[in-house]
Amino acid sequence: MHVLEIRRLTKKFGDVHAVDQLSLSVREGEIFGLLGPNGAGKSTTILMIASLLPMTDGEIRIFGRNIAEHPKFAKQQIGLVPQDLAIYEEMTAYENVAFFAGLYGLRGKELRSRAEEALAFVGLEDKRNRYAKTFSGGMKRRLNIACAIAHRPKLIILDEPTVGIDPHSRQSILSAVRRLNEAGSTVLYTSHYMEEVESLCTRIAVMDHGKVIAEGTLPQLTSVVTDRREIVVTLRETDRVKEDALLDIPGVRTVVRDDHRLLIETDAEVNNLNAVIRALTASGVEIADIGTRRPNLETVFLSLTGRSLRDD
Amino acid sequence: MRMLHIACKELKAFRDPAMLVFMLATPLAIMLILGTALSRGFDREIEIGEIRVLYRLEQPDRTLGQVWSEFVRDAESSGVRFEVSDSREKGLEMVRRAEYAGMAVVSDSGMVYTGNDRAAVENAIVQGLLQTFADRYRLSAVLADGGISAPEDVGREYVRSVSVDGTRQPDSMDYYAVVITTMIILYSALTAAQLMEWERKRKTDLRLLSAPVSKAEIFVGKMAGSFLLHAVFVILLVLFSRYAFNADWGSRPLAVLPILFSQLLFVLGFGVAVSYLLRGGGAAGVVIMVIVQLEALFGGAYFPVEGSTGWFGAIAAWSPLGLTNRALLQVIHAGEWSTALRAMAFNFGAAALCLGLAAVIMRKKEGL
Ligand SMILES: Nc1ncnc2c1ncn2[C@@H]1O[C@H](COP(=O)(O)OP(=O)(O)OP(=O)(O)O)[C@@H](O)[C@H]1O
Ligand SMILES: [Mg+2]
């Protein structure tokens, strides 16, 4: 049974195709990852699944039912964790969770126990009576999740729930997502952090410019690029790098600057590390660190688009 | 059910210290300042000159004619001058033009007093006097007719719409307790304009709209919650000014609540309607702020506007806040409900119009 089926979904903002003929399906019990750089169209897709944005074209089904025809049914199945914090700072953690749970029809004793359960899931049970405005960024993120799960949704949609938070809160969120999945919820998880998606998700769709450009399990996706290897160079500054010189080196396929890193995709069997170092030192840049790594989702994205996932 | 749940959430704003200051502490402080510091100026203003009233005696018997002329003589010494009117129509016209505070049509079967709405305070005094006349006439009639029961019934119901508390003259606290309360109600238009904006700012509109509740449920729930919250503050204001400041809210202070609530509903509706018309945000706030401040001025929140002439008086006569204030003052000081009924009809009608308009725009709009 497919929890979620999207067919040729399209959203246009004026001339911009934020989502372009997107199709994908999520099966019951999966943690499905939607990976893509900024502006890929992840949030736009999610807003349409949650009936928050009208679609330009296409069709979305939740448990086989078209959401345009059964919006209430669809909404009842979904727990949405929006990308931006959506909580009442002037209310306590418990009041926030209980209020949103009540919108799904929970009342009285059941409402109270479910709200407590949701707070416990994200590790905020001992902060239940504190006002949200006194919370740290990470705690607010956790509360943001708790507000979406008290009604035990069959499908939990999280839109970049770990943006800009401390490692402790991030671990706690990732573990909460795993436990929610074990407790029976199907999860749709978007991120532009490759590591998160790699470690968490059972199946992954890579999105760019509103389209799915690759889909499958992690081994399936990386098998496309097993003949590749990536040289990662960390530099003091990347301005003076001569990309043409690097691209002339045998085996080098693409060169991408990513902040202070240089990602050089190269054929696996060609040994060209020395040549790369020589070319870099010749242009006068100072190498802080250099290493090679096996293909991962970032390599996949790089080889498919010629760009790095992280351009922020 | 879910509507009620949303309404209850709105009530939590009661804990907001800013709300308590704005809705309770500030108005009470203003009442205290205006009601006591300005009391001397205020008294002079309402007792200015003599009060002129028209009357007609219709088919008077001897007792009535005699008692009436005695009464008119006595009244003159307390600053109220009664002048006879040639015809009922001409007299009423002059009252309408505020040349006279009111007109009394007296017959032995009863008396009808028609006062100018804008002279509520004068009318309260006149009606108090008329009540003493009625008492005197009843007594004389009893004496003259040797105890026949008919005039006694006449006396009991003799003067239509006379306040029970007619002898007490309103002082400035009585005035400002009323007009500051209605002014604070007026200011809740600003809160209402922020009702949906408030959710958008917190991004919780996404949560509300992604839950299985309709936009209408959210709208009605939030409006109802906001109404209840403000209503509680209004009740507190009335009771507090009544019992702590001894302001006159009439013999049963809670009887005026329907008038105040009708104004509250209108004001909240007005706030959301403007915010939807101007697509929320800053523009709506500025427009409402300007309207609210002008309304407060023309409606008599800062000083009494009754009897104002010229362009100011012309605008003041059309002020919805002024209508509500007149209605309240007349109910409180004269027990007279006719203006109150008109004010409530206007407020409920205008509220229905505003809320309807907001609902139509909201349905067509994406999001809240
Ligand atoms: N309301 C809007 N009006 C116009 N353009 C929009 C609107 N919302 C999104 N877009 C555009 O649609 C594209 C997709 O945006 P979207 O927010 O879905 O990306 P995303 O994958 O969620 O990115 P991020 O990782 O930054 O959250 C972007 O080019 C964005 O500028
Ligand atoms: Mg996004």
XYZ file of C-alpha atoms and ligand atoms in Angstrom:
712
model
C 0.000 0.000 0.000
C 1.296 3.413 -0.904
C 0.954 5.967 1.838
C 1.720 8.755 -0.586
C 1.608 8.873 -4.360
C 2.527 11.952 -6.345
C 1.940 12.057 -10.095
C 3.269 14.749 -12.441
C 2.965 17.359 -9.725
C 3.666 20.872 -11.010
C 3.765 24.251 -9.321
C 4.469 27.443 -11.182
C 5.132 30.781 -9.519
C 4.816 33.075 -12.508
C 7.462 31.748 -14.885
C 9.330 29.786 -12.205
C 8.682 26.042 -12.220
C 9.223 25.484 -8.500
C 8.017 21.884 -8.923
C 8.113 20.384 -12.390
C 6.250 17.167 -13.324
C 7.353 15.506 -10.092
C 6.335 11.887 -9.472
C 7.185 9.702 -6.524
C 5.612 7.222 -4.151
C 6.217 6.450 -0.511
C 5.408 2.995 0.883
C 4.079 2.233 4.321
C 6.834 1.996 6.964
C 9.503 3.831 4.993
C 11.633 6.749 6.002
C 11.692 8.438 2.643
C 14.333 11.094 2.104
C 13.866 14.047 -0.195
C 17.323 15.469 -0.773
C 18.045 18.618 -2.699
C 19.886 21.920 -2.586
C 18.296 25.239 -1.627
C 15.490 26.143 -3.972
C 15.100 22.611 -5.340
C 11.382 22.690 -4.584
C 11.232 20.500 -1.472
C 9.160 22.872 0.655
C 6.842 23.686 -2.227
C 6.189 19.966 -2.745
C 5.468 19.484 0.946
C 3.100 22.459 1.126
C 1.068 20.921 -1.678
C 0.970 17.509 0.030
C -0.366 19.229 3.168
C -3.046 21.085 1.120
C -1.464 24.412 2.036
C -0.723 25.439 -1.516
C -2.897 24.844 -4.578
C -1.151 22.803 -7.263
C -0.822 24.038 -10.811
C -1.136 20.538 -12.194
C -0.849 16.880 -11.206
C -2.306 14.690 -8.511
C -1.530 13.684 -4.940
C -2.994 10.610 -3.243
C -2.847 9.735 0.455
C -3.684 6.065 1.137
C -5.092 5.950 -2.373
C -7.449 8.892 -1.933
C -7.051 12.046 -3.974
C -6.391 14.898 -1.568
C -8.281 17.367 -3.733
C -11.417 15.289 -3.188
C -10.772 14.230 0.415
C -8.850 17.095 2.023
C -10.086 16.404 5.566
C -9.178 12.731 5.365
C -5.730 13.561 4.010
C -5.093 16.195 6.646
C -6.095 13.820 9.443
C -3.420 11.307 8.291
C -0.603 13.842 8.116
C 1.570 15.408 10.778
C 3.449 18.334 9.303
C 6.641 19.753 10.779
C 7.107 23.014 8.872
C 10.540 24.243 7.877
C 10.161 27.404 9.965
C 9.303 27.197 13.648
C 5.529 27.302 14.049
C 4.855 27.482 17.775
C 3.288 29.934 20.217
C 6.141 31.431 22.196
C 3.729 32.834 24.777
C 2.361 29.408 25.634
C 3.997 26.520 27.491
C 5.380 23.485 25.693
C 2.459 21.375 26.873
C -0.148 23.978 25.858
C 1.339 24.170 22.378
C 1.216 20.420 21.838
C -2.233 20.069 23.392
C -3.673 22.884 21.294
C -2.527 21.442 17.982
C -3.530 17.918 18.995
C -7.002 19.249 19.773
C -7.331 20.457 16.192
C -7.261 16.775 15.192
C -10.218 16.013 17.410
C -8.453 14.693 20.519
C -10.194 15.615 23.783
C -9.940 15.169 27.532
C -7.879 12.347 28.991
C -6.735 11.046 25.633
C -5.579 14.508 24.602
C -3.568 14.880 27.793
C -1.845 11.514 27.575
C -1.051 11.915 23.863
C 0.392 15.391 24.438
C 2.603 14.037 27.227
C 3.661 11.183 24.977
C 4.608 13.579 22.178
C 6.698 15.705 24.540
C 8.454 12.581 25.822
C 9.229 11.543 22.237
C 11.366 14.624 21.725
C 12.757 14.626 25.266
C 10.924 17.695 26.550
C 8.757 15.995 29.176
C 10.543 17.711 32.064
C 10.161 21.110 30.354
C 6.435 20.735 29.761
C 5.400 23.775 31.812
C 8.020 26.134 30.514
C 7.057 28.885 28.116
C 8.358 28.251 24.616
C 9.991 31.675 24.508
C 12.458 30.532 27.189
C 13.618 27.612 25.007
C 16.922 27.348 23.141
C 16.860 27.024 19.355
C 17.258 23.259 19.566
C 14.487 22.860 22.129
C 12.149 24.948 19.969
C 12.920 22.666 17.022
C 12.040 19.651 19.153
C 8.814 21.291 20.272
C 8.081 22.075 16.627
C 8.145 18.317 16.031
C 6.149 17.410 19.134
C 3.331 19.689 17.925
C 2.932 17.556 14.814
C 2.895 14.054 16.290
C 0.493 13.966 19.238
C -2.394 12.844 17.019
C -0.281 9.851 15.899
C -0.300 10.660 12.202
C 0.251 7.782 9.772
C 2.480 10.038 7.675
C 4.898 12.446 9.313
C 6.402 15.065 7.029
C 9.486 16.882 8.293
C 10.855 19.808 6.310
C 14.510 20.332 7.214
C 13.941 19.828 10.935
C 17.601 20.126 11.888
C 18.532 23.424 10.270
C 20.873 25.497 12.387
C 20.886 23.602 15.664
C 23.442 22.122 18.037
C 24.705 18.530 17.582
C 22.948 17.303 20.726
C 19.526 18.492 19.577
C 20.219 17.134 16.108
C 20.974 13.651 17.475
C 17.890 13.795 19.634
C 15.736 14.743 16.639
C 17.172 12.023 14.410
C 16.603 9.434 17.117
C 13.042 10.702 17.643
C 12.356 10.279 13.918
C 13.674 6.696 14.033
C 11.507 5.857 17.056
C 8.434 7.433 15.455
C 9.043 5.237 12.435
C 9.457 2.145 14.623
C 6.195 3.064 16.351
C 4.452 2.749 12.993
C 4.586 6.099 11.244
C 5.758 6.487 7.697
C 8.166 9.408 7.385
C 8.884 11.867 4.599
C 12.092 13.665 5.497
C 13.584 16.539 3.549
C 17.048 17.879 4.025
C 19.998 19.239 2.212
C 22.300 17.490 4.666
C 23.481 14.430 2.816
C 24.829 12.711 5.956
C 21.442 12.836 7.659
C 19.615 11.391 4.713
C 22.278 8.697 4.250
C 22.079 7.503 7.826
C 18.336 7.859 8.338
C 16.451 7.104 5.160
C 15.486 3.762 3.696
C 14.798 5.261 0.294
C 15.891 8.538 -1.208
C 14.823 10.849 -4.011
C 17.326 13.443 -5.155
C 15.640 16.629 -6.274
C 16.916 19.529 -8.323
C 15.100 22.358 -10.118
C 11.721 20.906 -9.202
C 12.465 17.468 -10.637
C 13.465 14.109 -9.168
C 16.796 13.358 -10.823
C 17.491 10.045 -9.068
C 15.559 7.716 -6.775
C 16.335 4.516 -4.891
C 18.056 3.038 -1.858
C 21.473 4.359 -0.899
C 23.399 1.422 -2.503
C 21.270 1.735 -5.643
C 22.046 5.427 -5.942
C 25.779 5.155 -5.277
C 26.192 2.138 -7.588
C 25.741 4.558 -10.482
C 28.981 6.206 -9.526
C 31.202 3.350 -8.211
C 33.678 4.081 -10.962
C 34.165 7.515 -9.401
C 36.135 8.834 -6.521
C 36.159 12.254 -4.967
C 39.160 14.322 -3.912
C 38.239 16.791 -1.182
C 40.687 19.638 -0.669
C 40.293 22.201 2.121
C 41.926 25.530 1.349
C 42.537 28.810 3.143
C 40.900 30.540 0.196
C 39.549 29.256 -3.097
C 39.708 32.451 -5.155
C 43.010 31.749 -6.819
C 42.241 28.191 -7.868
C 42.625 27.712 -11.629
C 39.889 25.251 -12.495
C 41.029 24.852 -16.100
C 44.411 23.586 -14.967
C 42.693 21.015 -12.748
C 40.311 19.905 -15.488
C 43.316 19.258 -17.771
C 44.597 16.585 -15.387
C 43.804 13.071 -16.720
C 40.756 11.463 -15.003
C 39.320 14.693 -13.537
C 35.638 15.073 -14.499
C 34.285 18.020 -12.519
C 35.573 20.640 -10.108
C 33.225 22.361 -7.677
C 33.993 25.044 -5.123
C 32.062 24.657 -1.926
C 32.911 27.343 0.607
C 36.518 26.551 1.591
C 36.412 23.156 0.002
C 37.208 22.034 -3.450
C 35.392 18.892 -4.617
C 37.181 17.165 -7.485
C 35.374 14.235 -9.045
C 37.676 11.859 -10.797
C 37.753 8.376 -12.348
C 38.407 5.763 -9.677
C 41.189 3.905 -11.449
C 43.355 6.924 -12.418
C 45.958 7.862 -9.795
C 46.144 11.631 -10.151
C 46.450 12.870 -6.572
C 50.027 14.085 -7.070
C 49.100 15.963 -10.224
C 46.232 17.709 -8.350
C 48.538 18.788 -5.529
C 51.121 20.063 -8.021
C 48.507 22.104 -9.911
C 47.191 23.645 -6.700
C 50.591 24.598 -5.280
C 51.565 26.007 -8.672
C 48.651 28.472 -8.453
C 49.911 29.532 -5.043
C 47.059 28.389 -2.809
C 47.686 26.984 0.653
C 46.311 23.470 1.211
C 44.953 22.947 4.732
C 43.754 19.392 4.221
C 43.371 16.849 1.430
C 41.767 13.438 1.178
C 39.753 11.138 -1.039
C 36.424 9.530 -0.348
C 34.180 6.794 -1.698
C 31.140 7.822 -3.666
C 28.274 9.102 -1.555
C 25.086 11.042 -2.232
C 27.066 14.181 -2.728
C 29.097 12.501 -5.470
C 25.857 11.312 -6.992
C 24.448 14.809 -6.994
C 27.713 16.213 -8.297
C 27.892 13.770 -11.166
C 24.232 14.316 -12.069
C 24.210 18.112 -11.936
C 27.825 19.253 -11.935
C 27.051 21.202 -8.759
C 27.517 20.695 -5.042
C 24.548 19.981 -2.801
C 25.599 22.625 -0.354
C 25.829 26.016 -1.884
C 24.917 27.929 1.239
C -16.135 21.562 19.064
C -12.872 22.438 17.325
C -14.133 26.017 17.074
C -14.501 26.078 20.846
C -11.003 24.644 21.199
C -9.619 27.499 19.089
C -11.640 30.062 21.053
C -10.207 28.746 24.332
C -6.690 29.172 22.990
C -7.440 32.855 22.268
C -8.426 33.344 25.899
C -4.882 32.471 26.978
C -3.903 36.000 25.913
C -5.442 36.978 29.260
C -2.070 36.150 30.821
C -0.282 38.660 28.644
C 0.846 41.504 30.937
C 0.685 43.972 28.027
C -2.965 43.059 27.524
C -3.757 43.580 31.205
C -2.073 46.965 31.166
C -3.795 48.096 28.001
C -7.261 46.765 28.695
C -7.461 47.388 32.434
C -4.773 49.488 34.072
C -4.604 52.210 31.425
C -8.357 52.863 31.104
C -8.784 52.888 34.873
C -5.946 55.371 35.198
C -7.461 57.617 32.504
C -10.868 57.470 34.222
C -9.268 58.454 37.479
C -7.365 61.339 35.948
C -10.159 62.730 33.790
C -12.856 61.897 36.310
C -11.237 63.681 39.250
C -8.726 66.206 37.919
C -11.164 67.655 35.413
C -14.232 67.496 37.599
C -14.511 71.236 38.243
C -14.339 72.193 34.591
C -16.799 69.462 33.827
C -19.383 70.596 36.365
C -19.337 74.127 35.043
C -19.865 72.836 31.593
C -23.030 70.889 32.297
C -24.638 73.499 34.497
C -24.069 76.240 32.009
C -27.024 78.637 31.703
C -30.596 77.670 32.272
C -32.288 74.686 30.763
C -35.143 75.583 28.424
C -38.035 73.209 28.011
C -41.295 73.485 26.021
C -44.643 72.237 27.231
C -48.207 71.880 26.117
C -51.165 71.405 28.390
C -53.851 69.359 26.673
C -57.400 69.540 28.042
C -56.296 70.200 31.598
C -58.785 70.014 34.433
C -58.601 72.655 37.118
C -56.353 70.740 39.498
C -53.861 69.895 36.805
C -53.639 73.456 35.488
C -53.123 74.821 38.954
C -50.511 72.295 40.065
C -48.675 72.693 36.781
C -48.306 76.469 37.013
C -47.037 76.160 40.588
C -44.586 73.582 39.417
C -43.383 75.767 36.524
C -42.772 78.643 38.942
C -40.747 76.422 41.290
C -38.765 74.931 38.428
C -37.743 78.378 37.251
C -35.959 78.978 40.550
C -33.888 75.829 40.059
C -32.792 76.959 36.609
C -35.246 75.143 34.370
C -37.510 77.374 32.312
C -40.754 75.977 30.911
C -42.269 77.814 27.944
C -45.582 77.031 26.377
C -45.523 75.797 22.780
C -48.085 76.770 20.115
C -48.241 73.359 18.529
C -46.851 69.948 19.122
C -45.130 69.743 15.692
C -43.447 73.133 15.898
C -42.292 72.354 19.397
C -40.782 69.023 18.463
C -38.999 70.626 15.541
C -37.395 73.173 17.850
C -36.320 70.358 20.176
C -34.836 68.540 17.232
C -32.829 71.660 16.382
C -31.617 71.733 20.004
C -33.161 75.119 20.707
C -34.883 73.466 23.647
C -33.720 70.504 25.689
C -37.106 68.806 25.330
C -40.855 69.093 25.262
C -43.408 67.849 27.769
C -46.960 67.169 26.605
C -49.114 67.121 29.738
C -52.668 65.876 30.113
C -54.529 64.397 33.030
C -54.117 60.930 31.592
C -50.342 61.117 31.432
C -47.315 62.960 30.209
C -44.951 62.292 27.339
C -41.545 63.897 27.508
C -39.499 64.030 24.345
C -35.885 65.047 24.914
C -33.132 65.907 22.465
C -30.670 62.989 22.363
C -27.712 65.274 22.544
C -28.824 66.844 25.804
C -28.814 63.685 27.880
C -27.646 65.383 31.025
C -30.204 68.197 30.830
C -32.904 65.675 30.114
C -31.980 63.689 33.166
C -32.460 66.795 35.295
C -35.762 67.739 33.652
C -37.113 64.247 34.012
C -36.195 64.239 37.668
C -38.216 67.442 38.070
C -41.160 66.047 36.138
C -41.245 63.130 38.512
C -41.631 65.501 41.459
C -44.467 67.190 39.566
C -46.142 63.842 39.047
C -45.923 63.089 42.738
C -47.344 66.470 43.608
C -50.179 66.167 41.104
C -51.123 62.734 42.319
C -51.317 64.058 45.865
C -53.423 67.071 44.834
C -55.698 64.913 42.764
C -56.258 62.590 45.655
C -57.097 65.526 47.911
C -59.385 67.203 45.373
C -61.334 64.110 44.436
C -61.637 62.828 47.941
C -59.651 59.650 47.527
C -60.923 58.250 44.233
C -58.556 55.593 43.052
C -58.190 56.564 39.383
C -55.682 59.451 39.736
C -53.469 57.276 41.856
C -52.963 54.878 38.954
C -52.365 57.847 36.726
C -49.710 59.137 39.075
C -47.773 55.932 39.214
C -47.308 55.801 35.473
C -47.719 59.484 34.896
C -44.396 60.453 33.362
C -43.130 58.156 30.675
C -39.448 57.177 30.892
C -38.290 58.789 34.057
C -35.173 57.470 35.718
C -35.602 55.874 39.121
C -32.405 57.572 40.148
C -33.401 60.837 38.514
C -32.275 63.117 41.299
C -28.616 62.166 41.126
C -26.753 64.412 38.767
C -23.969 62.812 36.741
C -20.530 64.030 37.670
C -17.419 63.803 35.569
C -16.461 60.345 36.855
C -19.879 59.085 35.794
C -19.228 60.499 32.361
C -15.665 59.330 31.886
C -16.259 55.827 33.254
C -18.681 55.361 30.365
C -16.786 57.034 27.557
C -13.383 55.587 28.465
C -14.873 52.105 28.571
C -16.326 52.553 25.096
C -13.066 54.095 23.909
C -11.123 51.042 25.056
C -13.634 48.846 23.263
C -12.986 50.977 20.187
C -9.267 50.299 20.467
C -9.835 46.556 20.281
C -10.291 47.119 16.540
C -6.487 47.106 16.479
C -6.325 43.690 18.130
C -8.941 42.374 15.746
C -6.972 43.629 12.747
C -4.011 41.590 14.001
C -6.039 38.440 14.637
C -4.893 36.518 11.553
C -1.654 38.443 11.127
C -0.724 37.185 14.585
C -0.852 33.571 13.362
C 0.954 34.388 10.127
C 3.826 35.997 12.038
C 4.247 32.874 14.136
C 3.824 30.672 11.037
C 1.204 28.791 13.020
C -1.241 29.557 10.205
C 0.439 26.621 8.425
C -0.391 24.325 11.334
C -3.974 25.568 11.618
C -4.593 25.164 7.900
C -2.905 21.770 7.616
C -5.141 20.424 10.392
C -8.579 19.045 9.515
C -10.426 22.253 10.413
C -12.018 24.607 7.939
C -11.096 28.244 7.497
C -14.565 29.181 8.705
C -14.007 27.246 11.948
C -10.698 29.000 12.496
C -12.262 32.391 11.772
C -15.300 31.927 13.995
C -13.221 30.296 16.738
C -10.720 33.102 16.838
C -13.389 35.809 16.658
C -15.421 34.203 19.425
C -12.346 33.827 21.619
C -11.338 37.407 21.057
C -14.870 38.608 21.788
C -15.012 36.656 25.046
C -11.618 37.906 26.115
C -12.537 41.538 25.510
C -15.971 41.051 27.063
C -14.347 39.896 30.287
C -12.223 43.041 30.348
C -15.291 45.202 29.694
C -17.133 43.607 32.615
C -14.100 44.154 34.832
C -13.916 47.805 33.758
C -17.596 48.400 34.541
C -17.449 46.674 37.903
C -14.154 48.213 38.907
C -15.140 51.778 38.027
C -18.508 51.215 39.714
C -17.215 49.880 42.998
C -13.744 51.415 43.274
C -14.451 54.852 41.744
C -18.157 54.982 42.565
C -18.984 55.786 38.955
C -22.681 55.717 38.128
C -23.580 52.814 35.834
C -27.274 52.994 36.712
C -29.083 51.025 39.343
C -28.127 47.690 37.771
C -24.656 48.124 36.227
C -24.783 44.874 34.257
C -27.917 45.994 32.412
C -25.806 48.155 30.110
C -23.642 45.192 29.036
C -25.782 44.364 25.975
C -25.088 47.847 24.633
C -21.364 47.545 25.327
C -21.224 44.069 23.779
C -22.995 45.239 20.639
C -20.338 47.919 20.275
C -17.582 45.357 20.905
C -18.911 43.069 18.183
C -19.111 45.943 15.721
C -15.591 47.108 16.540
C -14.063 43.624 16.226
C -15.870 43.096 12.936
C -14.670 46.472 11.719
C -11.069 45.583 12.615
C -11.020 42.282 10.726
C -12.887 43.755 7.764
C -10.334 46.538 7.354
C -7.439 44.110 7.760
C -8.866 41.868 5.034
C -9.649 44.801 2.755
C -6.116 46.145 3.096
C -4.497 42.690 3.111
C -3.361 42.832 6.723
C 0.022 44.046 7.797
C 1.006 47.614 8.515
C -1.448 49.539 6.334
C -4.521 48.206 8.145
C -3.011 49.098 11.510
C -2.325 52.685 10.488
C -5.758 53.208 8.933
C -7.516 51.792 11.984
C -5.376 53.836 14.350
C -6.339 57.065 12.562
C -10.032 56.179 12.476
C -10.020 55.116 16.121
C -8.408 58.332 17.304
C -10.772 60.555 15.313
C -13.759 58.518 16.443
C -12.653 58.840 20.061
C -12.553 62.627 19.631
C -15.884 62.993 17.827
C -17.574 60.334 19.931
C -16.904 62.284 23.129
C -14.159 60.170 24.715
C -12.026 63.185 25.600
C -14.727 65.773 26.422
C -18.509 65.902 26.104
C -19.561 66.749 22.559
C -23.259 67.175 23.297
C -24.479 70.522 22.092
C -21.375 71.095 19.948
C -22.209 73.254 16.982
C -20.711 73.919 13.572
C -18.830 71.276 11.603
C -17.615 69.587 14.765
C -21.147 69.138 16.005
C -22.252 67.918 12.589
C -19.611 65.177 12.531
C -20.154 64.334 16.192
C -23.855 63.804 15.526
C -22.958 61.021 13.075
C -20.318 59.293 15.204
C -21.141 55.638 15.928
C -19.187 55.883 19.171
C -21.183 59.005 20.054
C -24.408 57.112 19.445
C -23.328 54.337 21.789
C -22.200 56.847 24.403
C -25.509 58.742 24.237
C -27.368 55.474 24.501
C -25.433 54.485 27.604
C -25.785 57.885 29.306
C -29.509 57.943 28.679
C -30.015 54.443 30.014
C -27.889 55.159 33.049
C -29.190 58.610 33.962
C -32.702 58.618 32.578
C -33.632 54.952 32.315
C -34.431 55.728 28.699
C -33.838 52.828 26.292
C -34.990 54.202 22.931
C -31.546 55.470 21.846
C -30.005 52.294 23.236
C -32.188 50.161 20.993
C -31.207 52.283 18.029
C -27.516 52.034 18.949
C -27.687 48.265 19.358
C -29.530 47.857 16.062
C -26.861 49.944 14.366
C -23.970 48.106 16.044
C -25.292 44.630 15.305
C -26.145 45.610 11.738
C -22.736 47.113 11.080
C -21.054 44.109 12.721
C -22.955 41.720 10.454
C -21.926 43.748 7.428
C -18.244 43.850 8.409
C -18.047 40.180 9.366
C -19.835 39.193 6.174
C -17.399 41.209 4.106
C -14.406 39.702 5.906
C -15.796 36.183 5.441
C -16.279 36.689 1.703
C -12.734 37.998 1.215
C -11.284 35.238 3.389
C -13.006 32.490 1.392
C -11.527 33.731 -1.855
C -8.088 34.276 -0.386
C -5.291 31.736 -0.125
C -4.324 31.077 3.475
C -5.879 32.776 6.472
N 5.599 31.927 -2.769
C 6.539 31.876 -3.733
N 6.517 32.775 -4.731
C 7.439 32.736 -5.713
N 8.422 31.846 -5.779
C 8.506 30.913 -4.810
C 7.564 30.893 -3.731
N 7.872 29.857 -2.923
C 8.971 29.278 -3.463
N 9.353 29.898 -4.592
C 10.462 29.514 -5.469
O 10.316 28.156 -5.764
C 11.561 27.490 -5.761
C 11.515 26.313 -4.803
O 11.457 26.788 -3.467
P 11.351 25.818 -2.226
O 11.184 26.664 -1.031
O 10.339 24.790 -2.480
O 12.785 25.140 -2.195
P 13.433 24.197 -1.085
O 13.899 23.012 -1.777
O 12.505 23.999 0.025
O 14.680 25.067 -0.615
P 15.302 25.284 0.858
O 16.279 24.199 1.067
O 15.960 26.609 0.740
O 14.189 25.282 1.823
C 12.592 28.534 -5.415
O 13.155 28.999 -6.620
C 11.797 29.623 -4.761
O 12.401 30.869 -4.993
Mg 12.492 24.470 1.994
